[in-house]
One Martini backbone bead per residue (centre of mass of N, CA, C, O) as a GRO file, in nm:
protein
  195
    1MET     BB    1   0.097   0.036   0.022
    2LYS     BB    2   0.048   0.367  -0.033
    3PRO     BB    3   0.105   0.667   0.054
    4LEU     BB    4  -0.094   0.990   0.121
    5LYS     BB    5   0.082   1.251   0.093
    6PRO     BB    6  -0.017   1.405  -0.165
    7LEU     BB    7  -0.311   1.460  -0.031
    8ALA     BB    8  -0.243   1.610   0.238
    9VAL     BB    9  -0.147   1.884   0.133
   10PRO     BB   10  -0.408   1.980  -0.017
   11ALA     BB   11  -0.595   1.947   0.230
   12PHE     BB   12  -0.448   2.150   0.414
   13MET     BB   13  -0.478   2.396   0.222
   14LEU     BB   14  -0.790   2.394   0.214
   15MET     BB   15  -0.831   2.448   0.518
   16ILE     BB   16  -0.692   2.724   0.524
   17LEU     BB   17  -0.871   2.867   0.317
   18LEU     BB   18  -1.142   2.823   0.464
   19SER     BB   19  -1.065   2.961   0.729
   20ALA     BB   20  -1.003   3.244   0.605
   21ALA     BB   21  -1.289   3.286   0.473
   22CYS     BB   22  -1.451   3.282   0.762
   23LYS     BB   23  -1.326   3.528   0.842
   24LYS     BB   24  -1.341   3.839   0.950
   25ASP     BB   25  -1.327   4.156   0.864
   26HIS     BB   26  -1.157   4.408   1.041
   27ASN     BB   27  -1.288   4.660   0.864
   28GLU     BB   28  -1.552   4.621   0.970
   29PRO     BB   29  -1.814   4.747   1.109
   30LYS     BB   30  -1.961   4.766   1.403
   31VAL     BB   31  -2.254   4.615   1.531
   32GLU     BB   32  -2.474   4.739   1.739
   33PRO     BB   33  -2.689   4.675   1.960
   34PRO     BB   34  -2.984   4.751   2.051
   35ILE     BB   35  -3.131   4.969   2.271
   36GLU     BB   36  -3.315   4.906   2.542
   37THR     BB   37  -3.591   5.021   2.690
   38LYS     BB   38  -3.658   5.075   3.011
   39LYS     BB   39  -3.885   5.023   3.228
   40SER     BB   40  -4.029   5.179   3.458
   41ASP     BB   41  -4.059   5.150   3.814
   42GLU     BB   42  -4.245   5.410   3.785
   43TRP     BB   43  -4.605   5.490   3.817
   44ILE     BB   44  -4.898   5.631   3.649
   45SER     BB   45  -5.231   5.501   3.572
   46MET     BB   46  -5.520   5.545   3.338
   47LYS     BB   47  -5.859   5.524   3.258
   48VAL     BB   48  -6.053   5.749   3.043
   49ASP     BB   49  -6.304   5.645   2.885
   50GLY     BB   50  -6.083   5.411   2.771
   51VAL     BB   51  -5.829   5.598   2.799
   52THR     BB   52  -5.485   5.596   2.815
   53PHE     BB   53  -5.280   5.704   3.094
   54VAL     BB   54  -4.919   5.786   3.134
   55ASP     BB   55  -4.651   5.802   3.391
   56SER     BB   56  -4.336   5.848   3.484
   57LEU     BB   57  -4.169   5.845   3.780
   58THR     BB   58  -3.977   6.031   4.010
   59THR     BB   59  -4.047   6.312   4.218
   60LYS     BB   60  -4.393   6.303   4.212
   61SER     BB   61  -4.385   6.250   4.532
   62PHE     BB   62  -4.569   6.298   4.848
   63MET     BB   63  -4.556   6.361   5.205
   64GLN     BB   64  -4.800   6.510   5.434
   65LYS     BB   65  -4.901   6.682   5.696
   66SER     BB   66  -5.251   6.755   5.777
   67THR     BB   67  -5.269   6.638   6.068
   68VAL     BB   68  -5.231   6.497   6.367
   69GLU     BB   69  -5.353   6.206   6.249
   70SER     BB   70  -5.254   6.287   5.944
   71SER     BB   71  -5.165   6.207   5.604
   72THR     BB   72  -5.055   6.275   5.267
   73LEU     BB   73  -5.054   6.106   4.954
   74GLU     BB   74  -4.888   6.213   4.657
   75ILE     BB   75  -4.962   6.145   4.305
   76LEU     BB   76  -4.783   6.244   4.006
   77GLY     BB   77  -4.871   6.324   3.654
   78ILE     BB   78  -4.769   6.347   3.294
   79ASP     BB   79  -4.953   6.328   2.983
   80PRO     BB   80  -4.925   6.317   2.658
   81LEU     BB   81  -5.175   6.290   2.443
   82GLN     BB   82  -5.010   6.408   2.191
   83PRO     BB   83  -4.731   6.479   2.019
   84LYS     BB   84  -4.879   6.712   1.832
   85ASP     BB   85  -4.989   6.825   2.085
   86LYS     BB   86  -5.024   7.059   2.355
   87GLU     BB   87  -5.182   6.872   2.515
   88ARG     BB   88  -5.229   6.764   2.859
   89ALA     BB   89  -5.217   6.528   3.131
   90PHE     BB   90  -5.332   6.521   3.465
   91LEU     BB   91  -5.222   6.311   3.733
   92HIS     BB   92  -5.407   6.233   4.044
   93LEU     BB   93  -5.329   6.118   4.383
   94ARG     BB   94  -5.505   6.086   4.705
   95ILE     BB   95  -5.392   5.979   5.035
   96ASN     BB   96  -5.519   5.905   5.347
   97LEU     BB   97  -5.309   5.876   5.645
   98GLU     BB   98  -5.348   5.716   5.919
   99GLY     BB   99  -5.086   5.770   6.138
  100HIS     BB  100  -4.861   5.827   5.907
  101GLU     BB  101  -4.912   5.549   5.741
  102ILE     BB  102  -4.827   5.301   5.508
  103ARG     BB  103  -5.101   5.095   5.421
  104LYS     BB  104  -5.260   4.831   5.355
  105GLY     BB  105  -5.557   4.898   5.162
  106VAL     BB  106  -5.861   5.063   5.178
  107TYR     BB  107  -5.952   5.389   5.027
  108ASP     BB  108  -6.214   5.610   5.102
  109LYS     BB  109  -6.358   5.713   5.348
  110VAL     BB  110  -6.317   5.966   5.581
  111LYS     BB  111  -6.287   6.072   5.913
  112THR     BB  112  -6.021   6.244   5.875
  113GLY     BB  113  -5.936   6.496   5.685
  114ILE     BB  114  -5.846   6.452   5.373
  115ASP     BB  115  -5.950   6.345   5.092
  116ASN     BB  116  -5.985   6.109   4.882
  117ALA     BB  117  -5.836   6.122   4.540
  118ILE     BB  118  -5.917   6.187   4.188
  119ASP     BB  119  -5.740   6.334   3.909
  120TRP     BB  120  -5.839   6.489   3.587
  121GLN     BB  121  -5.645   6.687   3.356
  122THR     BB  122  -5.631   6.947   3.117
  123PHE     BB  123  -5.356   7.114   2.937
  124ILE     BB  124  -5.205   7.429   2.827
  125GLU     BB  125  -4.946   7.592   2.767
  126ASN     BB  126  -5.027   7.928   2.848
  127GLU     BB  127  -5.364   7.850   2.882
  128GLY     BB  128  -5.439   7.616   3.064
  129LEU     BB  129  -5.714   7.482   3.161
  130GLN     BB  130  -5.966   7.259   3.013
  131GLU     BB  131  -6.001   7.017   3.222
  132VAL     BB  132  -6.199   6.914   3.525
  133TYR     BB  133  -6.164   6.614   3.729
  134HIS     BB  134  -6.339   6.467   4.023
  135ALA     BB  135  -6.270   6.216   4.274
  136THR     BB  136  -6.439   6.097   4.578
  137GLY     BB  137  -6.504   5.939   4.891
  138THR     BB  138  -6.660   6.234   4.981
  139ASN     BB  139  -6.926   6.278   4.795
  140LEU     BB  140  -7.195   6.485   4.842
  141GLN     BB  141  -7.329   6.504   4.550
  142HIS     BB  142  -7.212   6.179   4.496
  143PRO     BB  143  -7.245   5.921   4.711
  144ASP     BB  144  -7.281   5.671   4.481
  145ALA     BB  145  -7.016   5.689   4.364
  146PRO     BB  146  -6.766   5.527   4.246
  147PHE     BB  147  -6.489   5.429   4.480
  148ARG     BB  148  -6.125   5.339   4.470
  149ILE     BB  149  -5.850   5.275   4.694
  150GLU     BB  150  -5.546   5.064   4.679
  151ILE     BB  151  -5.305   4.918   4.880
  152THR     BB  152  -5.123   4.622   4.779
  153SER     BB  153  -4.814   4.729   4.837
  154ASN     BB  154  -4.543   4.719   5.107
  155ASP     BB  155  -4.189   4.635   5.099
  156GLY     BB  156  -4.001   4.911   5.156
  157VAL     BB  157  -3.956   5.006   4.845
  158PHE     BB  158  -4.254   4.973   4.739
  159VAL     BB  159  -4.557   5.133   4.627
  160GLU     BB  160  -4.879   4.983   4.560
  161GLY     BB  161  -5.173   5.026   4.332
  162THR     BB  162  -5.528   5.099   4.306
  163PHE     BB  163  -5.790   5.262   4.091
  164SER     BB  164  -6.130   5.413   4.102
  165GLY     BB  165  -6.394   5.615   3.931
  166LYS     BB  166  -6.614   5.896   3.945
  167ALA     BB  167  -6.589   6.192   3.759
  168TYR     BB  168  -6.631   6.545   3.810
  169GLY     BB  169  -6.696   6.831   3.573
  170THR     BB  170  -6.524   7.056   3.340
  171ASN     BB  171  -6.489   7.261   3.072
  172THR     BB  172  -6.414   7.545   2.887
  173LEU     BB  173  -6.747   7.579   2.855
  174SER     BB  174  -6.877   7.489   3.136
  175GLU     BB  175  -6.937   7.190   3.100
  176LYS     BB  176  -7.088   6.938   3.241
  177GLY     BB  177  -6.945   6.621   3.371
  178GLU     BB  178  -6.817   6.282   3.313
  179LYS     BB  179  -6.578   6.033   3.435
  180VAL     BB  180  -6.436   5.714   3.381
  181ILE     BB  181  -6.227   5.545   3.613
  182THR     BB  182  -5.988   5.296   3.519
  183GLU     BB  183  -5.716   5.103   3.577
  184GLY     BB  184  -5.567   5.205   3.817
  185LYS     BB  185  -5.208   5.272   3.868
  186PHE     BB  186  -4.928   5.226   4.106
  187LYS     BB  187  -4.562   5.304   4.143
  188ILE     BB  188  -4.341   5.365   4.421
  189ALA     BB  189  -4.068   5.481   4.574
  190LYS     BB  190  -4.016   5.523   4.901
  191GLY     BB  191  -3.745   5.699   4.879
  192ARG     BB  192  -3.906   5.930   4.689
  193ILE     BB  193  -4.078   6.025   4.920
  194GLY     BB  194  -4.152   6.318   5.013
  195THR     BB  195  -4.186   6.570   5.302
   0.00000   0.00000   0.00000
């Protein structure tokens, strides 16, 4: 049997050529992977008559002492209604905290202090408010209107909850109306709640 040396050299050369052909050209520009935008850890959102409004929170929350017995937790946000429009929506939630503590539970009618409330307003910069709608747990004009705020989680890092209600108000023409607020949600970092 004859040795296969003459075939080994061409086979070795073919492997080197194939290996070199598979390597990337070092002069090609590097393609960076797209940067994914991270969803904010904090937000307030609500549907108003079926339309969703949302804002990521930064330091737009605060807690302040309102009476000797209670404090209020305010959660604020601004959502641009449409990128092309000048009009924006103001989202506001107020929770009355008895004993100055953030506790899990349902917040509706208050015994003392400022009312629990949900506000939805639209405004245009330099033109002012366009619509103002307010829902409260102690609504004397509409005592049977649905209203609910619940703090569902307080793990020491984040405070989370849900809310809904029927809001009453007016538009720029002073026409009275109502808005149904559903699927309200919020999540705020406890460390960002200013006092």
